[in-house]
Amino acid sequence: MAQKNEYRTTGQTRVLAIHDLCGVGKCSLTAALPILSAAGIEACALPTAIFSTHTAFSTFVSEDLTPFLRPMAEAIKEQNFRFDAIYTGYLANGEQAGIISDIITLLADEDTRIIVDPAMADGGVLYTCLPTTFPQEMKKLCRRASVITPNITEALLLLGRDGHAVPTDKTGYEELILALAEEVGTSVVLTSVTLEKGAIDCAVAENGKVTFVSEPYVAHGYHGTGDVFSSVLTAAYLRGRSLVEATSIAAEFVRRTIRKTDKNNPNLWYGVNFEGELSSLASLLAN
């Protein structure tokens, strides 16, 4: 016998994470769900696509779940769940951006925070699996957000600029992030900022003000660290930290995961051992 939903709220903060799901590989929902859970947040999933492994592996198979997104969201709506946040990541195609915007309208209320990680590009170029029109579709979704978390390439592409036109100084980064915040009308956390040797930075634009957050530089990056960063930021933000504080916690957590991974299994394409640092996440959030 079907049961009537009695769990509109459970006393926990509840997040709907809309990302792809990799069977093996440390990214997307595979990272977001355990990180949110470790922060004491109820993590719910709405997958945009399913992959056997993430795309840095030499072979993989995948299934685009575009046809199921609306039916899944409508079924969730029928059960009258309430979400404190909707957190989106990698999308399989431009059509999904419009569908997810509709899902936000369907499932969010006036107090629901929308965090969008416009995961679509890196190293100056758009991911090869995405069409050239994708940044414009993603920009529309970003305009629904409370916070977006692009890397430098994504920020440039969202503004219609050359993805390789990376700023060379603090003034240039400030111009970039403020231009993007004005373009999409939301707060922006810009990752992969490099201002000086020996440090790696993020920039936060909120209410017309830019704040830089710095962490000691690590020698290289790993696949999936953007997903880890945005998931920790989302958790900290929903746990009541300011956006600048949440950015600092997320940057520190990623740095710790890279250092741990370097010591044990430094395969850059596989991902970081974030699981080994989940206990430290609890302490970071508690401080």
XYZ file of C-alpha atoms in Angstrom:
287
model
C 0.000 0.000 0.000
C 1.354 3.378 -0.972
C 2.181 5.592 1.977
C 1.336 9.262 2.256
C 4.471 11.356 2.622
C 4.899 12.602 6.172
C 8.411 13.942 5.621
C 7.967 17.336 3.986
C 10.645 18.345 6.506
C 12.758 16.123 8.774
C 14.437 18.685 11.008
C 17.548 18.506 8.809
C 18.631 20.875 6.076
C 17.701 19.168 2.804
C 19.491 19.676 -0.534
C 18.489 18.411 -3.963
C 21.724 17.792 -5.894
C 21.226 17.810 -9.675
C 24.422 16.369 -11.200
C 25.564 13.401 -13.251
C 26.375 10.099 -11.543
C 29.603 8.180 -12.198
C 29.764 4.527 -11.228
C 33.517 4.866 -10.593
C 35.448 8.110 -10.229
C 35.512 10.886 -7.672
C 33.261 13.617 -8.977
C 29.677 14.828 -9.363
C 27.114 12.987 -7.218
C 29.776 10.501 -6.100
C 31.420 13.421 -4.279
C 28.452 15.680 -3.545
C 26.274 13.183 -1.674
C 28.838 11.977 0.904
C 30.190 15.489 1.474
C 26.736 16.936 2.121
C 25.864 13.971 4.331
C 29.067 14.368 6.354
C 28.015 17.960 7.009
C 24.755 16.718 8.556
C 22.709 17.703 5.524
C 20.076 15.452 3.984
C 21.375 14.870 0.441
C 18.848 13.987 -2.260
C 19.770 13.283 -5.882
C 18.333 14.002 -9.296
C 20.849 12.623 -11.855
C 21.268 14.357 -15.208
C 23.220 11.473 -16.768
C 24.825 8.179 -15.757
C 28.429 7.305 -16.609
C 30.283 4.044 -16.045
C 33.288 6.166 -15.024
C 34.066 9.828 -15.342
C 35.311 11.039 -18.707
C 39.023 11.100 -17.867
C 39.069 7.319 -18.180
C 40.112 5.911 -21.552
C 36.748 4.219 -22.144
C 33.310 4.753 -20.659
C 29.637 4.415 -21.476
C 26.918 6.881 -20.560
C 23.191 7.449 -20.648
C 21.647 10.903 -21.032
C 18.694 11.191 -18.623
C 17.088 14.290 -20.152
C 13.733 12.513 -20.807
C 13.442 11.562 -17.130
C 14.241 14.910 -15.489
C 10.745 16.408 -15.608
C 8.955 13.166 -14.602
C 11.342 12.671 -11.679
C 10.842 16.254 -10.492
C 7.071 16.033 -10.878
C 6.993 12.802 -8.860
C 9.030 14.492 -6.119
C 6.660 17.456 -6.190
C 3.659 15.172 -5.719
C 5.172 14.010 -2.439
C 5.346 17.609 -1.184
C 9.022 17.578 -0.192
C 10.605 20.896 0.725
C 14.220 21.708 -0.185
C 16.400 24.247 1.596
C 18.679 24.334 -1.435
C 18.938 23.089 -4.994
C 22.531 22.525 -6.091
C 23.335 21.891 -9.752
C 26.501 20.732 -11.494
C 27.364 19.055 -14.794
C 24.584 19.005 -17.370
C 24.552 16.669 -20.347
C 23.261 19.236 -22.861
C 21.853 22.736 -23.258
C 18.252 21.519 -23.129
C 18.813 20.370 -19.558
C 19.592 23.941 -18.465
C 16.091 25.024 -19.445
C 14.502 21.946 -17.881
C 16.345 22.498 -14.605
C 15.256 26.115 -14.568
C 11.678 24.818 -14.773
C 12.432 22.304 -12.000
C 13.631 25.156 -9.792
C 10.313 26.896 -10.392
C 8.489 23.671 -9.546
C 10.375 22.646 -6.396
C 11.853 25.816 -4.865
C 10.095 28.267 -2.601
C 11.117 31.816 -1.746
C 13.581 30.619 0.880
C 15.272 27.915 -1.220
C 18.866 28.769 -2.063
C 20.044 27.914 -5.573
C 23.733 27.059 -6.008
C 24.881 26.575 -9.607
C 28.276 25.147 -10.491
C 28.453 25.883 -14.257
C 30.663 22.848 -14.890
C 31.321 23.111 -18.614
C 34.917 24.118 -19.340
C 38.531 24.243 -18.175
C 41.952 25.131 -19.521
C 40.531 27.833 -21.769
C 38.103 25.599 -23.696
C 34.592 24.187 -23.495
C 34.301 20.471 -22.757
C 34.400 18.648 -26.091
C 31.084 16.888 -25.465
C 29.183 20.198 -25.236
C 27.951 22.416 -28.120
C 29.271 25.936 -28.628
C 25.824 27.303 -27.675
C 26.045 25.744 -24.207
C 27.479 28.778 -22.325
C 24.486 30.884 -23.312
C 22.092 28.196 -22.081
C 24.059 27.890 -18.852
C 23.967 31.649 -18.379
C 20.153 31.502 -18.289
C 20.316 28.931 -15.497
C 22.909 30.990 -13.618
C 20.424 33.861 -13.519
C 18.200 31.690 -11.317
C 20.976 31.174 -8.769
C 21.754 32.572 -5.344
C 25.434 31.732 -5.885
C 27.445 30.453 -8.867
C 30.906 28.857 -8.641
C 32.676 29.064 -12.028
C 36.355 28.548 -12.674
C 38.200 31.159 -14.749
C 37.422 29.546 -18.121
C 33.741 29.192 -17.278
C 33.507 32.799 -16.123
C 35.065 34.031 -19.370
C 32.769 31.893 -21.528
C 29.677 32.985 -19.596
C 30.633 36.555 -20.498
C 31.175 35.630 -24.157
C 34.931 36.214 -23.886
C 37.903 34.188 -25.070
C 38.424 31.355 -22.611
C 42.187 31.920 -22.717
C 41.968 35.629 -21.804
C 42.933 35.023 -18.169
C 43.540 38.159 -16.074
C 47.109 38.838 -15.049
C 46.569 40.917 -11.924
C 44.149 41.660 -9.102
C 42.487 44.495 -10.987
C 41.789 42.200 -13.917
C 40.226 39.539 -11.700
C 38.089 42.131 -9.949
C 36.820 43.420 -13.295
C 36.031 39.889 -14.451
C 34.109 38.768 -11.388
C 32.171 42.014 -11.032
C 31.240 41.921 -14.717
C 29.960 38.366 -14.314
C 28.050 39.168 -11.117
C 26.342 42.040 -12.917
C 25.667 39.948 -16.029
C 23.895 37.138 -14.163
C 22.606 39.171 -11.224
C 23.890 36.930 -8.445
C 26.802 36.337 -6.079
C 29.866 34.726 -7.675
C 32.637 32.577 -6.232
C 35.441 32.451 -8.797
C 37.906 29.575 -8.463
C 41.387 28.942 -9.940
C 42.488 32.540 -9.382
C 46.271 32.961 -9.373
C 47.627 36.192 -7.931
C 51.059 35.308 -6.597
C 53.571 32.492 -6.535
C 53.033 30.111 -3.649
C 49.290 30.675 -3.347
C 46.091 29.788 -5.126
C 43.091 31.983 -4.648
C 39.357 32.340 -5.006
C 37.471 35.587 -5.441
C 34.030 36.266 -3.980
C 31.746 38.942 -5.413
C 28.811 39.783 -3.201
C 26.769 42.992 -3.115
C 29.264 44.756 -5.373
C 32.257 43.926 -3.163
C 35.137 41.594 -4.068
C 37.006 39.564 -1.437
C 39.992 37.335 -2.212
C 40.516 34.085 -0.302
C 44.010 32.576 -0.418
C 45.324 29.092 0.372
C 48.887 27.728 0.019
C 49.546 26.488 -3.513
C 49.608 22.777 -4.296
C 51.778 21.539 -7.142
C 48.965 20.296 -9.348
C 45.230 19.755 -9.638
C 43.159 16.605 -9.624
C 40.078 15.678 -11.602
C 36.878 16.421 -9.683
C 38.207 18.968 -7.213
C 35.751 21.547 -8.536
C 32.866 19.281 -7.499
C 34.428 18.756 -4.085
C 34.931 22.505 -3.660
C 31.373 23.450 -4.630
C 29.888 20.694 -2.461
C 31.813 21.833 0.616
C 30.956 25.459 -0.103
C 27.276 24.536 -0.369
C 27.434 22.632 2.923
C 29.186 25.442 4.790
C 26.900 28.105 3.328
C 23.813 26.164 4.391
C 25.319 25.601 7.832
C 25.191 29.373 8.348
C 28.651 30.484 7.271
C 29.033 33.645 5.226
C 29.872 33.170 1.562
C 33.479 34.273 2.190
C 33.800 31.895 5.158
C 32.260 29.058 3.143
C 34.737 29.711 0.331
C 37.656 29.606 2.742
C 36.453 26.315 4.266
C 35.981 24.775 0.821
C 39.437 25.872 -0.356
C 41.082 24.532 2.806
C 39.258 21.205 2.502
C 40.318 20.744 -1.130
C 43.923 21.555 -0.205
C 43.830 18.898 2.510
C 42.405 16.269 0.159
C 45.120 16.952 -2.419
C 47.877 16.627 0.183
C 46.423 13.346 1.429
C 46.075 11.984 -2.112
C 49.619 13.024 -3.037
C 50.954 10.814 -0.246
C 49.013 7.688 -1.182
C 47.747 7.427 -4.771
C 48.713 10.393 -6.927
C 46.745 9.569 -10.091
C 45.653 13.035 -11.169
C 42.906 11.776 -13.476
C 41.210 9.587 -10.860
C 40.285 12.145 -8.217
C 41.085 13.045 -4.623
C 40.684 11.025 -1.448
C 38.041 13.325 0.008
C 36.650 10.424 2.062
C 39.783 10.421 4.198
C 39.182 14.049 5.128
C 35.454 13.948 5.909
C 36.195 13.944 9.643
C 38.196 17.130 9.186
C 35.244 18.669 7.338
C 33.164 18.216 10.453
C 35.815 20.052 12.482
C 36.122 22.840 9.900
C 32.375 23.388 10.021
C 32.356 23.284 13.808
C 35.015 25.968 14.274
